[in-house]
mmCIF file of C-alpha atoms in Angstrom:
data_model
loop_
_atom_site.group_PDB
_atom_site.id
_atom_site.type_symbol
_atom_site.label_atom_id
_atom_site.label_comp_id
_atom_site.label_asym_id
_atom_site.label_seq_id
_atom_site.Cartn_x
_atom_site.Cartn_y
_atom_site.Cartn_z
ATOM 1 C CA UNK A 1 -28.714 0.723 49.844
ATOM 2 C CA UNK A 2 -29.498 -2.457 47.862
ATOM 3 C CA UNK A 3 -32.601 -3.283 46.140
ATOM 4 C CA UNK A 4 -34.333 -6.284 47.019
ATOM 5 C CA UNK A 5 -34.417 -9.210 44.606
ATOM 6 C CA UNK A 6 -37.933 -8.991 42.534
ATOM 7 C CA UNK A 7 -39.507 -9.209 39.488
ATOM 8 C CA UNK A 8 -37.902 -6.145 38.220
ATOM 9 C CA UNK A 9 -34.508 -6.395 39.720
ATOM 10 C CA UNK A 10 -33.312 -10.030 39.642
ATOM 11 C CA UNK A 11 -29.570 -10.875 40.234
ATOM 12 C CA UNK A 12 -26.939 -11.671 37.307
ATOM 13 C CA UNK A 13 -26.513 -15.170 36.853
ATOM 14 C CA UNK A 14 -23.640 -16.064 37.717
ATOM 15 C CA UNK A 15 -23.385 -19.627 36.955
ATOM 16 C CA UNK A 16 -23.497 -19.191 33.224
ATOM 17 C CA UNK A 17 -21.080 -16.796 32.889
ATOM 18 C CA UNK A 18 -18.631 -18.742 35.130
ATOM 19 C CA UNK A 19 -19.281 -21.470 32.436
ATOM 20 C CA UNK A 20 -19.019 -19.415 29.535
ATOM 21 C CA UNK A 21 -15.690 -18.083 30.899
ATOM 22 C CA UNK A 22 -14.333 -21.121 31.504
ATOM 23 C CA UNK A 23 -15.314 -22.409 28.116
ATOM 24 C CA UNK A 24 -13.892 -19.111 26.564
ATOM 25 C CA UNK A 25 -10.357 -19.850 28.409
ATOM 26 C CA UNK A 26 -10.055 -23.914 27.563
ATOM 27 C CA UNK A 27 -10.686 -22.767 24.089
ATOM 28 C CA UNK A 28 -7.909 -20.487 24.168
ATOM 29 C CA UNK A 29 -5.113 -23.055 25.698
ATOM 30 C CA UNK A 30 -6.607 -25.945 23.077
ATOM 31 C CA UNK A 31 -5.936 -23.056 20.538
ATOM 32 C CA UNK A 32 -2.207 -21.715 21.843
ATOM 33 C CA UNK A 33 -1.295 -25.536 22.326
ATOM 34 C CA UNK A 34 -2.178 -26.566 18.783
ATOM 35 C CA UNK A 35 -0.338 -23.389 17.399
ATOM 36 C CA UNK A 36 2.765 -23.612 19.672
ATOM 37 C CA UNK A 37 3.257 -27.892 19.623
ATOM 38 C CA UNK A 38 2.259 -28.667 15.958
ATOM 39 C CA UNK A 39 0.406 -31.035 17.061
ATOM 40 C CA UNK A 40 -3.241 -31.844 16.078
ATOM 41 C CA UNK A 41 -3.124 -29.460 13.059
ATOM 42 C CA UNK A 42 -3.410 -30.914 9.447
ATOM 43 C CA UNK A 43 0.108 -31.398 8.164
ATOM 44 C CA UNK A 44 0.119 -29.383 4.611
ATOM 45 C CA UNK A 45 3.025 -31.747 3.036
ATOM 46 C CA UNK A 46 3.334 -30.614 -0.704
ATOM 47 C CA UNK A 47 3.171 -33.466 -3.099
ATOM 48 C CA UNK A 48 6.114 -34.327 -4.777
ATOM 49 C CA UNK A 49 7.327 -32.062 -7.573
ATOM 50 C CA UNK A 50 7.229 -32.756 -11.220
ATOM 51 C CA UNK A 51 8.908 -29.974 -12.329
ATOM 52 C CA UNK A 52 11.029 -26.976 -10.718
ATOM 53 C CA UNK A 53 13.102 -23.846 -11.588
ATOM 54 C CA UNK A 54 14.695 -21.164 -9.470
ATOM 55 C CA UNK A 55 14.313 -17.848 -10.631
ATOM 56 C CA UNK A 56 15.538 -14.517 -10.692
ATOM 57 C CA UNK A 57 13.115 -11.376 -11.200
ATOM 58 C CA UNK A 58 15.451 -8.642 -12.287
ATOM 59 C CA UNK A 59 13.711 -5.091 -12.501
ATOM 60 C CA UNK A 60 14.861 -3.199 -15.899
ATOM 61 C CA UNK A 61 14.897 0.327 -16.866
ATOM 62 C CA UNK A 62 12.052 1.864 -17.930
ATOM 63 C CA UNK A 63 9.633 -0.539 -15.500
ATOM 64 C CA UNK A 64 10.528 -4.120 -17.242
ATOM 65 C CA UNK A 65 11.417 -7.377 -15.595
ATOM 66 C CA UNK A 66 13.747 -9.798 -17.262
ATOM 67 C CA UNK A 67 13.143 -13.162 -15.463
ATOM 68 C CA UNK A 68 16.114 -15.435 -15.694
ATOM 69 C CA UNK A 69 16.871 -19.126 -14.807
ATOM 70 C CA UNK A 70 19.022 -18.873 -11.314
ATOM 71 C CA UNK A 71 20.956 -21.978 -11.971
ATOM 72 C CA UNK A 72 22.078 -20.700 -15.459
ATOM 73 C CA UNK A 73 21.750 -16.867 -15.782
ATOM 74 C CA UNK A 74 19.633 -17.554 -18.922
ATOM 75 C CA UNK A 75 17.146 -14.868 -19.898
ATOM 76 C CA UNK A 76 13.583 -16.791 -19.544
ATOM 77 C CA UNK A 77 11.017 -13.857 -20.381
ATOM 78 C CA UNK A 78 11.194 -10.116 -20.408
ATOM 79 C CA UNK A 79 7.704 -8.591 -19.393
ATOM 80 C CA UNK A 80 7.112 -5.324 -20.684
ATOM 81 C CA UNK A 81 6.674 -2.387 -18.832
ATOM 82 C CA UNK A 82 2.915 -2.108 -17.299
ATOM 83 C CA UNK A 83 2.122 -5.718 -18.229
ATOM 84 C CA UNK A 84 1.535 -8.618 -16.416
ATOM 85 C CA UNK A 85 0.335 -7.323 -13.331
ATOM 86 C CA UNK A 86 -0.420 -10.709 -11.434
ATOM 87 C CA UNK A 87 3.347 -11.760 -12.162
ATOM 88 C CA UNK A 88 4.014 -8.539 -10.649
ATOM 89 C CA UNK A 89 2.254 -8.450 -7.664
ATOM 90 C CA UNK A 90 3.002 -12.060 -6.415
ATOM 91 C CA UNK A 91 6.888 -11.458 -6.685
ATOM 92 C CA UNK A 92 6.449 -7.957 -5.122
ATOM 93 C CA UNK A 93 4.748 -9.586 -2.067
ATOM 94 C CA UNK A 94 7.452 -12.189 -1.371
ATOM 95 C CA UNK A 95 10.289 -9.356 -2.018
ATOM 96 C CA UNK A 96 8.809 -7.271 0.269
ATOM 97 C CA UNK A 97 8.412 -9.984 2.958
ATOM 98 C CA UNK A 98 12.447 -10.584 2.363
ATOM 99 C CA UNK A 99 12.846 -6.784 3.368
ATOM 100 C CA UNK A 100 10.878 -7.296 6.089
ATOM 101 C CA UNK A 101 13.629 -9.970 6.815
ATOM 102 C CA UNK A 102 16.633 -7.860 5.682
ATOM 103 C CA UNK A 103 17.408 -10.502 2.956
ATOM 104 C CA UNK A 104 18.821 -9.148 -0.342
ATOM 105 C CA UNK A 105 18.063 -10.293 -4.416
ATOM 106 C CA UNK A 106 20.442 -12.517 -3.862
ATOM 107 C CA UNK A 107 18.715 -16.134 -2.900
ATOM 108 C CA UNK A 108 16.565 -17.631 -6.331
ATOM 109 C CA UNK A 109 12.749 -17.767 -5.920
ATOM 110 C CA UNK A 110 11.653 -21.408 -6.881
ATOM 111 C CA UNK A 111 8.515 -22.149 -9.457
ATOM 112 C CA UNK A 112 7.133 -25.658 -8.581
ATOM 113 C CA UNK A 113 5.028 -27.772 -10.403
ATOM 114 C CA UNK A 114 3.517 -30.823 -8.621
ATOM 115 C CA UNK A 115 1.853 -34.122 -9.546
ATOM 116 C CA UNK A 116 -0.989 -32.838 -7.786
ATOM 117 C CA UNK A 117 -1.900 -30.137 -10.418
ATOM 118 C CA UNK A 118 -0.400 -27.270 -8.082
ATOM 119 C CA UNK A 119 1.789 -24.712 -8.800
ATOM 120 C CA UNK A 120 3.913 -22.872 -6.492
ATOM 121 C CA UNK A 121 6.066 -19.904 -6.083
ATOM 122 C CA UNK A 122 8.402 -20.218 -3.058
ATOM 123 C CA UNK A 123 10.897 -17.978 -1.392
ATOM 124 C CA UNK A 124 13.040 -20.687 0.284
ATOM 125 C CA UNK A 125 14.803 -17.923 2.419
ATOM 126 C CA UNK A 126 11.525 -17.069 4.175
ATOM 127 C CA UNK A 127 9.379 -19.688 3.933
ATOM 128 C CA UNK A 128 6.606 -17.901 2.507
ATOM 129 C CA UNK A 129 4.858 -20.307 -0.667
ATOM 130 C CA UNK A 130 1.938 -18.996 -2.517
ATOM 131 C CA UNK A 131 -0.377 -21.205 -4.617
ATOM 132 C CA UNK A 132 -0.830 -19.694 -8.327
ATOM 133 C CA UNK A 133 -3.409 -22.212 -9.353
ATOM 134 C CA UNK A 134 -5.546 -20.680 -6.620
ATOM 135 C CA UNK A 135 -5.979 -17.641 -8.616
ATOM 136 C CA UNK A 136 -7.134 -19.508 -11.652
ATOM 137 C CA UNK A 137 -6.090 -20.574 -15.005
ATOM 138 C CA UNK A 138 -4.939 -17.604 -16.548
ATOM 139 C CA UNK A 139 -3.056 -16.141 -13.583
ATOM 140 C CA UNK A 140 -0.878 -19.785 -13.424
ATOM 141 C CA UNK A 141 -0.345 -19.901 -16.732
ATOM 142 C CA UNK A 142 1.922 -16.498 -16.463
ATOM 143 C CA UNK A 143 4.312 -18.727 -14.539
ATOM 144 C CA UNK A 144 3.921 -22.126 -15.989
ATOM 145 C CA UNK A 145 5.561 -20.957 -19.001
ATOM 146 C CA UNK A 146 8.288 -19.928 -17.221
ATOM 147 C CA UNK A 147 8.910 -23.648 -16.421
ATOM 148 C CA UNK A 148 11.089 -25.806 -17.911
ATOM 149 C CA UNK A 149 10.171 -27.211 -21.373
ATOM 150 C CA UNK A 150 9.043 -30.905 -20.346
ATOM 151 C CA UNK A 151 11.803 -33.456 -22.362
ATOM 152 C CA UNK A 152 10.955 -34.965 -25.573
ATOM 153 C CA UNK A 153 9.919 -38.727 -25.798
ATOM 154 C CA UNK A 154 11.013 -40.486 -28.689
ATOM 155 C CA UNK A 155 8.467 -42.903 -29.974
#
């Protein structure tokens, strides 16, 4: 038995949600087409570096990290056990995307400064980049004394 069509019973409209469901699923192919081709998103290109290290972040007994220049095997810093927890955290979250990956210690993290004023950690073997300045000040300057000292001009 159907009801008839009143003021108390009118019928969906149908119309609308046609449009809205076609509006829904055009917005969904613009989306997978941007994601999948590249194409239309806003290219990210890092600015050239200024200065760069690769790194090693070697976990000591007693809950210490020696951190020590890749290229050279030269001890940079030693944090102390229960210290530096930012320093910490950021290298735990690219080591434990490389297990993720099943990529060992082996490959060197690489500290970036740019001319642009940002500073990066990168783990070349998985991509993954995270910008310290983002977290302020303090938490970059952990790392930016792990840089290189800048060479000495003469006057």
């Amino acid at each position: 038995m159907s009801l008839p069509a009143g003021p108390h019973h009118e019928a969906t409209p149908r119309l609308p949600l046609a449009a809205l469901g076609v509006l829904v699923l055009v917005t969904l192919i613009g989306v997978a087409a941007v994601r999948l081709t590249g194409m239309g998103g806003s290219a990210d290109l890092p600015a050239p570096a200024l200065q760069a290290r690769s790194l090693h972040f070697d976990d000591l007994p007693g809950g210490g990290i020696a951190v020590r220049d890749a290229d050279t095997g030269q001890l940079i810093d030693t944090v102390a056990p229960g210290t530096n927890g930012f320093l910490r955290s950021a290298v735990r979250g690219l080591v434990r995307d490389r297990k993720r990956q099943q990529i060992g210690p082996q490959p060197p993290f690489r500290l970036v400064a740019r001319n642009d004023g940002r500073l990066t950690l990168e783990d070349p073997s998985t991509g993954r980049r995270i910008d310290l300045e983002a977290f302020g000040p303090t938490n970059a300057g952990v790392f930016v004394r792990l840089l290189p000292a800048p060479p000495r001009t003469t006057p």
